[in-house]
Amino acid sequence: MNYKKLISNGKSVREFKNKSIEEKYFNEIESYIKNSKKLLPEINIEVKIFDNKDSYEKLNKIAGYNGYMIEAPNYVVILSDVKKGYIENSGYIGERLILKARDLEIDSCWITFKDSDAIKEKLDISSDKEVTAIIALGYEDGRNTKNKSSSDRLGVEKIVYMDEWGKNASVTELEERGLFDAFSYARMAPSTLNRQPWRFIIDGGNIILAVKKDDFTSNYEKSIDAGIAMLYFGLIIDTTMFDLKWSIDNINKDYKIPDNYEIMGYCSI
Ligand SMILES: Cc1cc2nc3c(=O)[nH]c(=O)nc-3n(C[C@H](O)[C@H](O)[C@H](O)COP(=O)(O)O)c2cc1C
């Protein structure tokens, strides 16, 4: 898969044709996810596919921004064991699934929610695992949304700091370290309300990821947003340099990070 191309061509789709996805594509997506790299491979997850039949009605008002559910021919629901980092892991896996779907020319959109139990009850899911992702899948209905490009993103210099918070990295510095490309793709990550909440600090051989927390987004959304950014950054390093491993532990050093940001993990390069 050409991840750079898939990331560059990405956008959320919210208006779908009334056309279901063929079974063979779901099998392909599921086997891809089973065999692909995870953020935290020790956490068990399950992927379930639902069709529109009545899932849309059932989830309306309990999923989507302000309960505004997206109507799509199919939905993916990810269920996960609850362990440290499980939501970040689901963000990483869910976005990987979105890239695979895009490779099969299937469009998608993340759908936020608050209450895993309510979703499980409505969709008749009996499982010890928690719902950690809902993703709409289908084929874009281009009638209203023709050629709409994806939302704007912040420049790399705005989201990458050297040594500590607020010292913006320059493009030249990042190019010298061979990191410009990876950050350029990381900034393309989708995020809740397109808030682009991620900031990276380069500290010698470590890269620290901090994500904004505020009253407009939940802990769930913050953790999914972090997992997606880890995937995008990691995919570029994985395909161009070496196998990157994110650690989701905190790092005990004072980077002068403001109170409304939180360190979500770090990796070594
Ligand atoms: C965790 C998460 C939850 C999201 N929830 C919703 C949602 O409920 N409804 C919606 O229309 N878009 C949702 N989105 C899509 C974002 O609004 C979208 O990714 C962002 O605005 C960037 O636009 P783009 O994906 O087209 O580049 C969500 C995205 C993420 C990452």
GROMACS .gro file of C-alpha atoms and ligand atoms in nm:
model
  300
    1MET     CA    1   0.000   0.000   0.000
    2ASN     CA    2   0.121   0.347  -0.087
    3TYR     CA    3   0.060   0.512   0.251
    4LYS     CA    4   0.180   0.855   0.143
    5LYS     CA    5  -0.068   0.863  -0.142
    6LEU     CA    6  -0.348   0.728   0.077
    7ILE     CA    7  -0.282   0.989   0.345
    8SER     CA    8  -0.259   1.273   0.092
    9ASN     CA    9  -0.588   1.176  -0.071
   10GLY     CA   10  -0.771   1.147   0.259
   11LYS     CA   11  -1.083   1.327   0.368
   12SER     CA   12  -1.387   1.257   0.580
   13VAL     CA   13  -1.698   1.171   0.382
   14ARG     CA   14  -2.041   1.231   0.535
   15GLU     CA   15  -2.279   1.183   0.241
   16PHE     CA   16  -2.293   0.832   0.103
   17LYS     CA   17  -2.456   0.661  -0.193
   18ASN     CA   18  -2.714   0.400  -0.111
   19LYS     CA   19  -2.475   0.120  -0.208
   20SER     CA   20  -2.347  -0.148   0.029
   21ILE     CA   21  -1.989  -0.263   0.037
   22GLU     CA   22  -1.929  -0.610  -0.100
   23GLU     CA   23  -1.852  -0.885   0.150
   24LYS     CA   24  -1.515  -0.964  -0.009
   25TYR     CA   25  -1.390  -0.616   0.077
   26PHE     CA   26  -1.478  -0.662   0.443
   27ASN     CA   27  -1.285  -0.988   0.445
   28GLU     CA   28  -0.990  -0.809   0.292
   29ILE     CA   29  -1.008  -0.527   0.546
   30GLU     CA   30  -1.041  -0.766   0.838
   31SER     CA   31  -0.749  -0.984   0.735
   32TYR     CA   32  -0.537  -0.673   0.672
   33ILE     CA   33  -0.612  -0.548   1.025
   34LYS     CA   34  -0.543  -0.890   1.177
   35ASN     CA   35  -0.198  -0.899   1.017
   36SER     CA   36  -0.094  -0.535   1.046
   37LYS     CA   37   0.121  -0.367   1.307
   38LYS     CA   38  -0.058  -0.247   1.622
   39LEU     CA   39   0.037   0.025   1.866
   40LEU     CA   40  -0.005  -0.215   2.162
   41PRO     CA   41  -0.018  -0.570   2.024
   42GLU     CA   42  -0.091  -0.720   2.366
   43ILE     CA   43  -0.438  -0.562   2.376
   44ASN     CA   44  -0.708  -0.780   2.219
   45ILE     CA   45  -0.954  -0.611   1.989
   46GLU     CA   46  -1.244  -0.722   1.775
   47VAL     CA   47  -1.376  -0.563   1.456
   48LYS     CA   48  -1.749  -0.585   1.381
   49ILE     CA   49  -1.930  -0.471   1.069
   50PHE     CA   50  -2.289  -0.348   1.071
   51ASP     CA   51  -2.511  -0.250   0.785
   52ASN     CA   52  -2.734   0.049   0.769
   53LYS     CA   53  -3.056  -0.148   0.804
   54ASP     CA   54  -3.143   0.003   1.135
   55SER     CA   55  -2.802   0.085   1.281
   56TYR     CA   56  -2.840   0.447   1.173
   57GLU     CA   57  -3.170   0.491   1.359
   58LYS     CA   58  -3.037   0.305   1.661
   59LEU     CA   59  -2.726   0.521   1.689
   60ASN     CA   60  -2.888   0.851   1.603
   61LYS     CA   61  -2.871   1.084   1.905
   62ILE     CA   62  -2.613   0.868   2.087
   63ALA     CA   63  -2.326   0.893   1.836
   64GLY     CA   64  -2.185   1.174   1.623
   65TYR     CA   65  -2.108   1.537   1.704
   66ASN     CA   66  -2.391   1.651   1.934
   67GLY     CA   67  -2.570   1.325   1.862
   68TYR     CA   68  -2.581   1.400   1.492
   69MET     CA   69  -2.529   1.053   1.345
   70ILE     CA   70  -2.387   1.006   0.995
   71GLU     CA   71  -2.599   0.789   0.767
   72ALA     CA   72  -2.386   0.535   0.583
   73PRO     CA   73  -2.442   0.195   0.421
   74ASN     CA   74  -2.203   0.028   0.666
   75TYR     CA   75  -2.037   0.089   1.001
   76VAL     CA   76  -1.728  -0.059   1.158
   77VAL     CA   77  -1.731  -0.095   1.534
   78ILE     CA   78  -1.408  -0.173   1.718
   79LEU     CA   79  -1.429  -0.343   2.055
   80SER     CA   80  -1.127  -0.358   2.283
   81ASP     CA   81  -1.009  -0.500   2.613
   82VAL     CA   82  -0.963  -0.221   2.863
   83LYS     CA   83  -0.593  -0.177   2.942
   84LYS     CA   84  -0.357   0.117   2.959
   85GLY     CA   85  -0.343   0.283   2.617
   86TYR     CA   86  -0.638   0.088   2.475
   87ILE     CA   87  -0.808   0.391   2.319
   88GLU     CA   88  -0.487   0.516   2.155
   89ASN     CA   89  -0.441   0.163   2.022
   90SER     CA   90  -0.792   0.169   1.874
   91GLY     CA   91  -0.724   0.509   1.714
   92TYR     CA   92  -0.413   0.364   1.555
   93ILE     CA   93  -0.597   0.053   1.432
   94GLY     CA   94  -0.913   0.238   1.327
   95GLU     CA   95  -0.721   0.483   1.113
   96ARG     CA   96  -0.520   0.198   0.963
   97LEU     CA   97  -0.852   0.040   0.872
   98ILE     CA   98  -0.960   0.368   0.710
   99LEU     CA   99  -0.642   0.373   0.498
  100LYS     CA  100  -0.701   0.014   0.387
  101ALA     CA  101  -1.062   0.098   0.298
  102ARG     CA  102  -0.942   0.400   0.100
  103ASP     CA  103  -0.703   0.172  -0.088
  104LEU     CA  104  -1.016  -0.023  -0.189
  105GLU     CA  105  -1.180   0.308  -0.289
  106ILE     CA  106  -1.416   0.301   0.008
  107ASP     CA  107  -1.483   0.636   0.180
  108SER     CA  108  -1.518   0.683   0.554
  109CYS     CA  109  -1.567   0.906   0.856
  110TRP     CA  110  -1.491   0.862   1.225
  111ILE     CA  111  -1.801   0.897   1.444
  112THR     CA  112  -1.757   1.005   1.803
  113PHE     CA  113  -1.967   0.880   2.097
  114LYS     CA  114  -1.973   0.897   2.475
  115ASP     CA  115  -2.117   0.579   2.616
  116SER     CA  116  -1.987   0.238   2.514
  117ASP     CA  117  -2.264   0.057   2.706
  118ALA     CA  118  -2.537   0.249   2.528
  119ILE     CA  119  -2.386   0.162   2.187
  120LYS     CA  120  -2.355  -0.205   2.284
  121GLU     CA  121  -2.713  -0.217   2.401
  122LYS     CA  122  -2.852  -0.051   2.089
  123LEU     CA  123  -2.650  -0.270   1.852
  124ASP     CA  124  -2.714  -0.587   2.052
  125ILE     CA  125  -2.347  -0.651   2.114
  126SER     CA  126  -2.279  -0.880   2.406
  127SER     CA  127  -1.910  -0.861   2.486
  128ASP     CA  128  -1.679  -0.798   2.779
  129LYS     CA  129  -1.491  -0.555   2.560
  130GLU     CA  130  -1.561  -0.183   2.535
  131VAL     CA  131  -1.666  -0.002   2.217
  132THR     CA  132  -1.364   0.207   2.119
  133ALA     CA  133  -1.444   0.316   1.764
  134ILE     CA  134  -1.733   0.372   1.526
  135ILE     CA  135  -1.646   0.442   1.164
  136ALA     CA  136  -1.890   0.506   0.878
  137LEU     CA  137  -1.798   0.333   0.550
  138GLY     CA  138  -1.941   0.363   0.201
  139TYR     CA  139  -1.909   0.538  -0.132
  140GLU     CA  140  -1.925   0.915  -0.147
  141ASP     CA  141  -2.236   1.067  -0.289
  142GLY     CA  142  -2.069   1.349  -0.480
  143ARG     CA  143  -2.385   1.536  -0.568
  144ASN     CA  144  -2.355   1.786  -0.287
  145THR     CA  145  -1.990   1.761  -0.205
  146LYS     CA  146  -1.822   1.770  -0.545
  147ASN     CA  147  -1.445   1.801  -0.530
  148LYS     CA  148  -1.449   1.918  -0.174
  149SER     CA  149  -1.091   1.899  -0.062
  150SER     CA  150  -0.997   1.793   0.288
  151SER     CA  151  -0.981   2.047   0.568
  152ASP     CA  152  -0.681   2.271   0.619
  153ARG     CA  153  -0.394   2.176   0.843
  154LEU     CA  154  -0.133   2.367   1.043
  155GLY     CA  155   0.218   2.391   0.897
  156VAL     CA  156   0.491   2.159   1.025
  157GLU     CA  157   0.680   2.449   1.190
  158LYS     CA  158   0.370   2.522   1.400
  159ILE     CA  159   0.340   2.174   1.547
  160VAL     CA  160   0.702   2.072   1.603
  161TYR     CA  161   0.922   2.215   1.877
  162MET     CA  162   1.294   2.167   1.942
  163ASP     CA  163   1.402   2.077   2.298
  164GLU     CA  164   1.108   2.238   2.476
  165TRP     CA  165   0.762   2.384   2.436
  166GLY     CA  166   0.738   2.696   2.218
  167LYS     CA  167   1.074   2.671   2.038
  168ASN     CA  168   0.943   2.613   1.689
  169ALA     CA  169   1.150   2.386   1.468
  170SER     CA  170   1.255   2.513   1.126
  171VAL     CA  171   1.203   2.320   0.805
  172THR     CA  172   1.582   2.309   0.751
  173GLU     CA  173   1.643   2.159   1.096
  174LEU     CA  174   1.381   1.893   1.033
  175GLU     CA  175   1.514   1.815   0.687
  176GLU     CA  176   1.867   1.777   0.826
  177ARG     CA  177   1.736   1.517   1.067
  178GLY     CA  178   1.539   1.339   0.796
  179LEU     CA  179   1.215   1.404   0.984
  180PHE     CA  180   1.042   1.666   0.774
  181ASP     CA  181   0.854   1.413   0.565
  182ALA     CA  182   0.720   1.219   0.863
  183PHE     CA  183   0.591   1.536   1.033
  184SER     CA  184   0.442   1.660   0.705
  185TYR     CA  185   0.228   1.347   0.692
  186ALA     CA  186   0.155   1.342   1.066
  187ARG     CA  187  -0.007   1.684   1.035
  188MET     CA  188  -0.251   1.542   0.779
  189ALA     CA  189  -0.406   1.322   1.049
  190PRO     CA  190  -0.780   1.364   1.099
  191SER     CA  191  -0.878   1.484   1.446
  192THR     CA  192  -1.193   1.560   1.640
  193LEU     CA  193  -1.348   1.882   1.502
  194ASN     CA  194  -1.027   1.920   1.301
  195ARG     CA  195  -0.866   2.075   1.607
  196GLN     CA  196  -0.521   1.935   1.519
  197PRO     CA  197  -0.442   1.904   1.887
  198TRP     CA  198  -0.099   1.743   1.849
  199ARG     CA  199   0.238   1.901   1.920
  200PHE     CA  200   0.573   1.723   1.895
  201ILE     CA  201   0.890   1.802   2.088
  202ILE     CA  202   1.222   1.676   1.953
  203ASP     CA  203   1.456   1.605   2.243
  204GLY     CA  204   1.779   1.455   2.110
  205GLY     CA  205   1.684   1.104   2.000
  206ASN     CA  206   1.333   1.119   2.146
  207ILE     CA  207   1.016   1.259   1.999
  208ILE     CA  208   0.746   1.346   2.250
  209LEU     CA  209   0.381   1.373   2.151
  210ALA     CA  210   0.160   1.613   2.350
  211VAL     CA  211  -0.211   1.657   2.282
  212LYS     CA  212  -0.444   1.939   2.381
  213LYS     CA  213  -0.718   1.876   2.633
  214ASP     CA  214  -1.008   2.114   2.676
  215ASP     CA  215  -1.378   2.140   2.746
  216PHE     CA  216  -1.476   2.083   2.383
  217THR     CA  217  -1.326   1.737   2.352
  218SER     CA  218  -1.347   1.429   2.570
  219ASN     CA  219  -1.067   1.207   2.697
  220TYR     CA  220  -1.186   0.950   2.448
  221GLU     CA  221  -1.144   1.190   2.155
  222LYS     CA  222  -0.806   1.310   2.280
  223SER     CA  223  -0.677   0.953   2.296
  224ILE     CA  224  -0.811   0.856   1.952
  225ASP     CA  225  -0.657   1.174   1.805
  226ALA     CA  226  -0.322   1.078   1.964
  227GLY     CA  227  -0.336   0.721   1.829
  228ILE     CA  228  -0.405   0.846   1.476
  229ALA     CA  229  -0.110   1.089   1.488
  230MET     CA  230   0.118   0.810   1.616
  231LEU     CA  231   0.008   0.596   1.321
  232TYR     CA  232   0.071   0.863   1.057
  233PHE     CA  233   0.413   0.960   1.191
  234GLY     CA  234   0.503   0.594   1.243
  235LEU     CA  235   0.391   0.480   0.896
  236ILE     CA  236   0.631   0.720   0.725
  237ILE     CA  237   0.924   0.622   0.949
  238ASP     CA  238   0.832   0.252   0.911
  239THR     CA  239   0.833   0.273   0.532
  240THR     CA  240   1.131   0.501   0.483
  241MET     CA  241   1.367   0.440   0.777
  242PHE     CA  242   1.308   0.167   1.037
  243ASP     CA  243   1.042   0.001   1.249
  244LEU     CA  244   0.922   0.272   1.489
  245LYS     CA  245   0.791   0.187   1.835
  246TRP     CA  246   0.581   0.436   2.032
  247SER     CA  247   0.580   0.410   2.408
  248ILE     CA  248   0.264   0.538   2.575
  249ASP     CA  249   0.436   0.608   2.905
  250ASN     CA  250   0.488   0.955   3.036
  251ILE     CA  251   0.840   1.092   3.025
  252ASN     CA  252   0.975   1.238   3.341
  253LYS     CA  253   1.128   1.560   3.218
  254ASP     CA  254   1.013   1.920   3.223
  255TYR     CA  255   0.949   2.038   2.869
  256LYS     CA  256   0.751   2.342   2.992
  257ILE     CA  257   0.431   2.200   2.847
  258PRO     CA  258   0.130   2.418   2.934
  259ASP     CA  259  -0.142   2.279   3.160
  260ASN     CA  260  -0.390   2.232   2.879
  261TYR     CA  261  -0.164   1.987   2.696
  262GLU     CA  262  -0.078   1.635   2.802
  263ILE     CA  263   0.208   1.405   2.703
  264MET     CA  264   0.055   1.101   2.535
  265GLY     CA  265   0.372   0.910   2.448
  266TYR     CA  266   0.715   0.923   2.293
  267CYS     CA  267   0.933   0.732   2.052
  268SER     CA  268   1.306   0.703   1.987
  269ILE     CA  269   1.456   0.781   1.653
  270LIG     C1  270  -1.199   1.075   1.700
  270LIG     C2  271  -1.275   1.143   1.589
  270LIG     C3  272  -1.411   1.158   1.597
  270LIG     C4  273  -1.483   1.219   1.494
  270LIG     N1  274  -1.619   1.227   1.503
  270LIG     C5  275  -1.690   1.282   1.401
  270LIG     C6  276  -1.832   1.288   1.407
  270LIG     O1  277  -1.894   1.241   1.503
  270LIG     N2  278  -1.899   1.347   1.304
  270LIG     C7  279  -1.834   1.399   1.195
  270LIG     O2  280  -1.899   1.451   1.106
  270LIG     N3  281  -1.697   1.395   1.186
  270LIG     C8  282  -1.625   1.336   1.286
  270LIG     N4  283  -1.487   1.330   1.276
  270LIG     C9  284  -1.419   1.378   1.155
  270LIG    C10  285  -1.341   1.507   1.175
  270LIG     O3  286  -1.431   1.616   1.191
  270LIG    C11  287  -1.247   1.528   1.055
  270LIG     O4  288  -1.153   1.425   1.052
  270LIG    C12  289  -1.173   1.662   1.062
  270LIG     O5  290  -1.266   1.767   1.054
  270LIG    C13  291  -1.071   1.677   0.948
  270LIG     O6  292  -1.134   1.670   0.821
  270LIG     P1  293  -1.085   1.566   0.711
  270LIG     O7  294  -1.088   1.429   0.775
  270LIG     O8  295  -1.184   1.577   0.597
  270LIG     O9  296  -0.946   1.604   0.669
  270LIG    C14  297  -1.415   1.270   1.380
  270LIG    C15  298  -1.275   1.254   1.371
  270LIG    C16  299  -1.205   1.191   1.473
  270LIG    C17  300  -1.058   1.174   1.459
   0.00000   0.00000   0.00000
